[in-house]
PDB file of C-alpha atoms and ligand atoms in Angstrom:
ATOM      1  CA  MET A   1       0.000   0.000   0.000  1.00 71.00           C
ATOM      2  CA  PRO A   2       1.382   3.422  -0.916  1.00 75.00           C
ATOM      3  CA  ALA A   3       1.863   6.066   1.763  1.00 81.00           C
ATOM      4  CA  PRO A   4      -0.946   8.659   2.162  1.00 88.00           C
ATOM      5  CA  GLY A   5       1.048  11.271   0.183  1.00 93.00           C
ATOM      6  CA  GLU A   6       1.229   9.011  -2.867  1.00 94.00           C
ATOM      7  CA  THR A   7      -1.872   8.785  -5.026  1.00 95.00           C
ATOM      8  CA  PRO A   8      -2.350   5.113  -5.958  1.00 94.00           C
ATOM      9  CA  ARG A   9      -3.179   3.983  -9.471  1.00 95.00           C
ATOM     10  CA  ILE A  10      -6.361   1.930  -9.365  1.00 95.00           C
ATOM     11  CA  ARG A  11      -6.976   1.274 -13.060  1.00 95.00           C
ATOM     12  CA  PRO A  12      -4.910   1.039 -16.239  1.00 95.00           C
ATOM     13  CA  VAL A  13      -3.881   4.178 -18.106  1.00 96.00           C
ATOM     14  CA  ASP A  14      -6.438   5.268 -20.691  1.00 97.00           C
ATOM     15  CA  ARG A  15      -4.738   7.734 -23.020  1.00 97.00           C
ATOM     16  CA  GLU A  16      -7.911   8.411 -24.973  1.00 98.00           C
ATOM     17  CA  LYS A  17      -9.664   9.464 -21.778  1.00 98.00           C
ATOM     18  CA  MET A  18      -6.707  11.650 -20.816  1.00 98.00           C
ATOM     19  CA  ALA A  19      -6.782  13.359 -24.218  1.00 98.00           C
ATOM     20  CA  GLU A  20     -10.539  13.827 -23.941  1.00 98.00           C
ATOM     21  CA  GLY A  21      -9.980  15.499 -20.562  1.00 98.00           C
ATOM     22  CA  ILE A  22      -7.507  17.926 -22.098  1.00 98.00           C
ATOM     23  CA  ARG A  23      -9.931  18.683 -24.915  1.00 98.00           C
ATOM     24  CA  LEU A  24     -12.597  19.504 -22.319  1.00 98.00           C
ATOM     25  CA  PHE A  25     -10.110  21.591 -20.365  1.00 98.00           C
ATOM     26  CA  LEU A  26      -9.168  23.639 -23.433  1.00 98.00           C
ATOM     27  CA  GLU A  27     -12.830  24.009 -24.263  1.00 98.00           C
ATOM     28  CA  GLY A  28     -13.378  25.272 -20.731  1.00 98.00           C
ATOM     29  CA  CYS A  29     -10.549  27.755 -21.299  1.00 98.00           C
ATOM     30  CA  GLY A  30     -12.664  29.088 -24.141  1.00 98.00           C
ATOM     31  CA  VAL A  31      -9.983  28.655 -26.788  1.00 97.00           C
ATOM     32  CA  ASP A  32     -10.473  27.570 -30.383  1.00 97.00           C
ATOM     33  CA  LEU A  33      -9.846  23.817 -30.526  1.00 96.00           C
ATOM     34  CA  ALA A  34      -9.551  23.985 -34.290  1.00 96.00           C
ATOM     35  CA  ASP A  35      -6.561  26.323 -34.094  1.00 97.00           C
ATOM     36  CA  PRO A  36      -3.452  24.568 -35.485  1.00 97.00           C
ATOM     37  CA  ASN A  37      -1.464  25.370 -32.320  1.00 97.00           C
ATOM     38  CA  VAL A  38      -3.735  23.307 -30.086  1.00 97.00           C
ATOM     39  CA  ARG A  39      -5.285  20.825 -32.496  1.00 97.00           C
ATOM     40  CA  GLU A  40      -2.824  18.071 -31.537  1.00 98.00           C
ATOM     41  CA  THR A  41      -2.351  19.237 -27.953  1.00 98.00           C
ATOM     42  CA  PRO A  42      -4.708  16.761 -26.229  1.00 98.00           C
ATOM     43  CA  GLY A  43      -2.868  13.770 -27.670  1.00 98.00           C
ATOM     44  CA  ARG A  44       0.538  15.301 -26.966  1.00 98.00           C
ATOM     45  CA  VAL A  45      -0.336  16.047 -23.339  1.00 98.00           C
ATOM     46  CA  ALA A  46      -1.774  12.567 -22.786  1.00 98.00           C
ATOM     47  CA  LEU A  47       1.359  10.977 -24.221  1.00 98.00           C
ATOM     48  CA  ALA A  48       3.724  13.042 -22.065  1.00 98.00           C
ATOM     49  CA  TRP A  49       1.783  12.305 -18.898  1.00 98.00           C
ATOM     50  CA  ALA A  50       1.406   8.592 -19.587  1.00 97.00           C
ATOM     51  CA  ASP A  51       4.923   7.877 -20.848  1.00 97.00           C
ATOM     52  CA  GLU A  52       7.069  10.399 -18.993  1.00 97.00           C
ATOM     53  CA  PHE A  53       5.455  11.964 -15.928  1.00 97.00           C
ATOM     54  CA  LEU A  54       3.556   8.987 -14.548  1.00 97.00           C
ATOM     55  CA  ASP A  55       5.511   6.010 -15.855  1.00 97.00           C
ATOM     56  CA  GLY A  56       6.697   5.217 -12.315  1.00 97.00           C
ATOM     57  CA  TYR A  57       3.534   3.237 -11.703  1.00 96.00           C
ATOM     58  CA  GLU A  58       4.640   0.587 -14.186  1.00 92.00           C
ATOM     59  CA  LYS A  59       7.498  -0.782 -12.076  1.00 93.00           C
ATOM     60  CA  ASN A  60       8.401  -1.607  -8.492  1.00 96.00           C
ATOM     61  CA  ALA A  61      11.469  -1.063  -6.327  1.00 97.00           C
ATOM     62  CA  ARG A  62      12.662  -4.643  -6.689  1.00 96.00           C
ATOM     63  CA  GLU A  63      12.809  -4.454 -10.505  1.00 96.00           C
ATOM     64  CA  VAL A  64      14.416  -1.028 -10.500  1.00 96.00           C
ATOM     65  CA  LEU A  65      17.162  -1.915  -8.027  1.00 95.00           C
ATOM     66  CA  GLY A  66      18.063  -4.980 -10.076  1.00 90.00           C
ATOM     67  CA  ASP A  67      20.741  -7.439  -9.035  1.00 87.00           C
ATOM     68  CA  PHE A  68      22.459  -7.093  -5.702  1.00 87.00           C
ATOM     69  CA  TYR A  69      26.125  -7.503  -5.100  1.00 87.00           C
ATOM     70  CA  GLU A  70      27.175  -9.270  -1.972  1.00 85.00           C
ATOM     71  CA  GLU A  71      29.681  -7.355   0.066  1.00 82.00           C
ATOM     72  CA  ARG A  72      31.359  -7.995   3.381  1.00 79.00           C
ATOM     73  CA  LYS A  73      29.471  -6.546   6.295  1.00 77.00           C
ATOM     74  CA  PRO A  74      31.193  -3.236   7.127  1.00 75.00           C
ATOM     75  CA  ALA A  75      33.037  -3.051  10.427  1.00 73.00           C
ATOM     76  CA  ALA A  76      31.848   0.472  11.175  1.00 78.00           C
ATOM     77  CA  ASP A  77      29.026   2.726   9.974  1.00 86.00           C
ATOM     78  CA  GLU A  78      30.322   3.037   6.429  1.00 91.00           C
ATOM     79  CA  MET A  79      27.957   5.109   4.391  1.00 94.00           C
ATOM     80  CA  VAL A  80      27.236   4.797   0.680  1.00 95.00           C
ATOM     81  CA  LEU A  81      26.093   8.183  -0.581  1.00 96.00           C
ATOM     82  CA  VAL A  82      25.072   9.484  -4.016  1.00 97.00           C
ATOM     83  CA  THR A  83      24.481  13.225  -4.162  1.00 97.00           C
ATOM     84  CA  HIS A  84      22.826  15.606  -6.641  1.00 97.00           C
ATOM     85  CA  ILE A  85      20.604  13.118  -8.418  1.00 98.00           C
ATOM     86  CA  ASP A  86      18.405  15.411 -10.487  1.00 98.00           C
ATOM     87  CA  PHE A  87      14.750  14.487 -10.584  1.00 98.00           C
ATOM     88  CA  GLN A  88      11.361  15.891 -11.485  1.00 98.00           C
ATOM     89  CA  SER A  89       7.915  15.075 -10.231  1.00 98.00           C
ATOM     90  CA  MET A  90       4.335  16.355 -10.246  1.00 97.00           C
ATOM     91  CA  CYS A  91       2.431  17.879  -7.367  1.00 95.00           C
ATOM     92  CA  PRO A  92      -0.869  16.039  -6.844  1.00 96.00           C
ATOM     93  CA  HIS A  93      -2.532  19.231  -5.599  1.00 95.00           C
ATOM     94  CA  HIS A  94      -2.043  21.413  -8.696  1.00 95.00           C
ATOM     95  CA  LEU A  95      -0.579  19.055 -11.320  1.00 97.00           C
ATOM     96  CA  LEU A  96       2.408  21.374 -11.552  1.00 97.00           C
ATOM     97  CA  PRO A  97       5.993  20.133 -11.655  1.00 97.00           C
ATOM     98  CA  TYR A  98       8.562  20.260  -8.918  1.00 98.00           C
ATOM     99  CA  ARG A  99      12.175  19.495  -9.648  1.00 97.00           C
ATOM    100  CA  GLY A 100      15.526  19.509  -7.982  1.00 98.00           C
ATOM    101  CA  VAL A 101      18.164  17.171  -6.622  1.00 98.00           C
ATOM    102  CA  ALA A 102      18.099  14.168  -4.328  1.00 98.00           C
ATOM    103  CA  HIS A 103      20.856  13.069  -1.971  1.00 98.00           C
ATOM    104  CA  VAL A 104      20.556   9.410  -1.043  1.00 98.00           C
ATOM    105  CA  ALA A 105      22.569   7.415   1.491  1.00 98.00           C
ATOM    106  CA  TYR A 106      22.404   3.989   3.063  1.00 97.00           C
ATOM    107  CA  LEU A 107      24.350   1.838   5.473  1.00 96.00           C
ATOM    108  CA  PRO A 108      24.995  -1.465   3.688  1.00 93.00           C
ATOM    109  CA  ALA A 109      24.570  -4.670   5.628  1.00 90.00           C
ATOM    110  CA  GLY A 110      25.969  -7.126   3.106  1.00 87.00           C
ATOM    111  CA  ARG A 111      23.970  -6.088   0.035  1.00 91.00           C
ATOM    112  CA  ILE A 112      24.828  -3.242  -2.315  1.00 93.00           C
ATOM    113  CA  VAL A 113      23.507  -2.088  -5.703  1.00 95.00           C
ATOM    114  CA  GLY A 114      24.988  -0.059  -8.564  1.00 95.00           C
ATOM    115  CA  PHE A 115      25.010   3.686  -7.833  1.00 96.00           C
ATOM    116  CA  SER A 116      22.847   4.525 -10.834  1.00 96.00           C
ATOM    117  CA  ARG A 117      20.180   2.168  -9.490  1.00 97.00           C
ATOM    118  CA  LEU A 118      19.626   4.612  -6.649  1.00 98.00           C
ATOM    119  CA  ALA A 119      18.908   7.347  -9.207  1.00 98.00           C
ATOM    120  CA  ARG A 120      16.407   5.070 -10.940  1.00 98.00           C
ATOM    121  CA  LEU A 121      14.774   4.367  -7.599  1.00 98.00           C
ATOM    122  CA  VAL A 122      14.235   8.118  -7.113  1.00 98.00           C
ATOM    123  CA  ASP A 123      12.621   8.282 -10.573  1.00 98.00           C
ATOM    124  CA  LEU A 124      10.414   5.299  -9.819  1.00 98.00           C
ATOM    125  CA  PHE A 125       8.612   7.196  -7.061  1.00 98.00           C
ATOM    126  CA  ALA A 126       9.061  10.689  -8.559  1.00 98.00           C
ATOM    127  CA  HIS A 127       7.191   9.626 -11.689  1.00 98.00           C
ATOM    128  CA  ARG A 128       3.940   9.200  -9.801  1.00 97.00           C
ATOM    129  CA  LEU A 129       1.527  11.701  -8.277  1.00 97.00           C
ATOM    130  CA  ILE A 130       3.368  12.148  -5.009  1.00 98.00           C
ATOM    131  CA  LEU A 131       4.126  14.863  -2.461  1.00 97.00           C
ATOM    132  CA  GLN A 132       7.774  15.835  -2.035  1.00 97.00           C
ATOM    133  CA  GLU A 133       7.662  14.837   1.632  1.00 96.00           C
ATOM    134  CA  THR A 134       6.356  11.389   0.731  1.00 97.00           C
ATOM    135  CA  LEU A 135       8.869  10.966  -2.082  1.00 98.00           C
ATOM    136  CA  ALA A 136      11.759  11.220   0.382  1.00 98.00           C
ATOM    137  CA  ARG A 137      10.078   8.734   2.709  1.00 97.00           C
ATOM    138  CA  GLU A 138       9.285   6.168  -0.008  1.00 97.00           C
ATOM    139  CA  VAL A 139      12.844   6.142  -1.343  1.00 98.00           C
ATOM    140  CA  ALA A 140      14.332   5.689   2.132  1.00 98.00           C
ATOM    141  CA  GLU A 141      11.915   2.900   3.052  1.00 97.00           C
ATOM    142  CA  ALA A 142      12.442   1.058  -0.248  1.00 97.00           C
ATOM    143  CA  ILE A 143      16.234   1.030   0.192  1.00 97.00           C
ATOM    144  CA  ARG A 144      15.938  -0.245   3.705  1.00 95.00           C
ATOM    145  CA  SER A 145      13.460  -2.988   2.931  1.00 94.00           C
ATOM    146  CA  GLU A 146      14.951  -4.118  -0.408  1.00 95.00           C
ATOM    147  CA  LEU A 147      18.613  -4.018   0.611  1.00 94.00           C
ATOM    148  CA  GLY A 148      18.120  -4.930   4.247  1.00 93.00           C
ATOM    149  CA  SER A 149      20.376  -2.000   5.066  1.00 94.00           C
ATOM    150  CA  ALA A 150      20.857  -0.803   8.618  1.00 94.00           C
ATOM    151  CA  GLY A 151      19.536   2.605   7.647  1.00 96.00           C
ATOM    152  CA  ALA A 152      18.769   4.980   4.799  1.00 98.00           C
ATOM    153  CA  ALA A 153      18.675   8.761   4.468  1.00 98.00           C
ATOM    154  CA  VAL A 154      17.167  10.900   1.725  1.00 98.00           C
ATOM    155  CA  LEU A 155      17.258  14.683   1.386  1.00 98.00           C
ATOM    156  CA  LEU A 156      15.466  16.445  -1.471  1.00 98.00           C
ATOM    157  CA  GLU A 157      15.950  20.069  -2.501  1.00 98.00           C
ATOM    158  CA  ALA A 158      13.400  21.233  -5.051  1.00 98.00           C
ATOM    159  CA  GLU A 159      11.708  24.118  -6.732  1.00 98.00           C
ATOM    160  CA  GLN A 160       7.979  23.685  -6.234  1.00 97.00           C
ATOM    161  CA  THR A 161       6.469  25.537  -9.169  1.00 97.00           C
ATOM    162  CA  CYS A 162       3.157  25.577  -7.238  1.00 95.00           C
ATOM    163  CA  MET A 163       4.889  28.147  -5.094  1.00 95.00           C
ATOM    164  CA  THR A 164       7.266  29.808  -7.562  1.00 96.00           C
ATOM    165  CA  VAL A 165       5.079  30.351 -10.642  1.00 95.00           C
ATOM    166  CA  ARG A 166       1.611  30.545  -9.086  1.00 94.00           C
ATOM    167  CA  GLY A 167       0.125  31.464  -5.712  1.00 92.00           C
ATOM    168  CA  GLU A 168       2.785  33.219  -3.683  1.00 92.00           C
ATOM    169  CA  ARG A 169       5.167  33.418  -6.677  1.00 95.00           C
ATOM    170  CA  ARG A 170       8.288  33.288  -4.508  1.00 96.00           C
ATOM    171  CA  SER A 171      10.685  32.505  -7.321  1.00 96.00           C
ATOM    172  CA  GLN A 172      13.707  31.876  -5.103  1.00 96.00           C
ATOM    173  CA  ALA A 173      11.988  29.577  -2.604  1.00 96.00           C
ATOM    174  CA  ARG A 174      13.239  26.010  -2.418  1.00 96.00           C
ATOM    175  CA  ALA A 175      11.602  23.210  -0.492  1.00 97.00           C
ATOM    176  CA  ILE A 176      13.786  20.790   1.421  1.00 97.00           C
ATOM    177  CA  THR A 177      12.366  17.514   2.667  1.00 97.00           C
ATOM    178  CA  GLU A 178      14.147  14.619   4.302  1.00 97.00           C
ATOM    179  CA  ALA A 179      13.500  11.121   5.514  1.00 98.00           C
ATOM    180  CA  PHE A 180      15.585   8.956   7.808  1.00 97.00           C
ATOM    181  CA  SER A 181      15.035   5.303   8.522  1.00 96.00           C
ATOM    182  CA  GLY A 182      16.738   2.709  10.720  1.00 96.00           C
ATOM    183  CA  ASP A 183      19.985   3.871  12.316  1.00 96.00           C
ATOM    184  CA  PHE A 184      19.641   7.297  10.677  1.00 97.00           C
ATOM    185  CA  ALA A 185      16.364   7.815  12.515  1.00 97.00           C
ATOM    186  CA  GLU A 186      17.897   6.791  15.813  1.00 97.00           C
ATOM    187  CA  ARG A 187      21.288   8.475  15.690  1.00 97.00           C
ATOM    188  CA  ALA A 188      21.912  12.201  15.400  1.00 97.00           C
ATOM    189  CA  ASP A 189      25.635  11.649  14.694  1.00 97.00           C
ATOM    190  CA  LEU A 190      24.788   9.713  11.510  1.00 97.00           C
ATOM    191  CA  ARG A 191      22.359  12.398  10.343  1.00 97.00           C
ATOM    192  CA  GLU A 192      25.020  15.051  10.938  1.00 96.00           C
ATOM    193  CA  ARG A 193      27.592  13.067   8.967  1.00 96.00           C
ATOM    194  CA  PHE A 194      25.128  12.658   6.106  1.00 97.00           C
ATOM    195  CA  VAL A 195      24.451  16.390   5.909  1.00 96.00           C
ATOM    196  CA  ARG A 196      28.164  17.184   6.213  1.00 96.00           C
ATOM    197  CA  ARG A 197      28.996  14.827   3.333  1.00 95.00           C
ATOM    198  CA  ILE A 198      26.423  16.540   1.107  1.00 94.00           C
ATOM    199  CA  GLY A 199      28.104  19.838   1.918  1.00 89.00           C
ATOM    200  CA  VAL A 200      31.500  18.419   0.945  1.00 78.00           C
ATOM    201  CA  ALA A 201      30.122  17.266  -2.403  1.00 73.00           C
ATOM    202  CA  ARG A 202      28.965  20.766  -3.386  1.00 74.00           C
TER     203      ARG A 202
HETATM  204 ZN1   ZN B 301       0.878  22.031  -5.655  1.00 62.24          ZN
END
């Protein structure tokens, strides 16, 4: 079951219905649907949403993380950290994009995955209708449960266009959300190290 901040998909994608919705929307905007600029727009929008923005519903964390590599159990709290993974997602409240970078860390307990798999894991959840707060949480929980790691930490820095291009229009505002699981949730020293490492990577 997805977390409350992630809108579940309960039926298959219907591109025709999506396009019809966009046609209705444009009609509601009062614009001329026969105009060459917008004639193909409903189909184009449906395609982009189905294939690019919401394609994260098609897979699960297991498939995305792929094969594990067995590694010796670390003697100390040795962190694996990938910083500045760029991502984009859609706000379920306004259907406007938010985009930024993700910093992802975990404490391996015998199982590791390729670094780029962590980036794909971010995309898996980002390409759904999901709140930024929930996105951080889902990525951290998936790493912990799939890799059996002792802990995972995720920090997201993003421009929420809901806030920068509409509403308040605070163009410089950035939203930071984080999620800590396992040892990261229990130990302040690990959280501090994680944040310090991100700083070093800048
Ligand atoms: Zn919004």
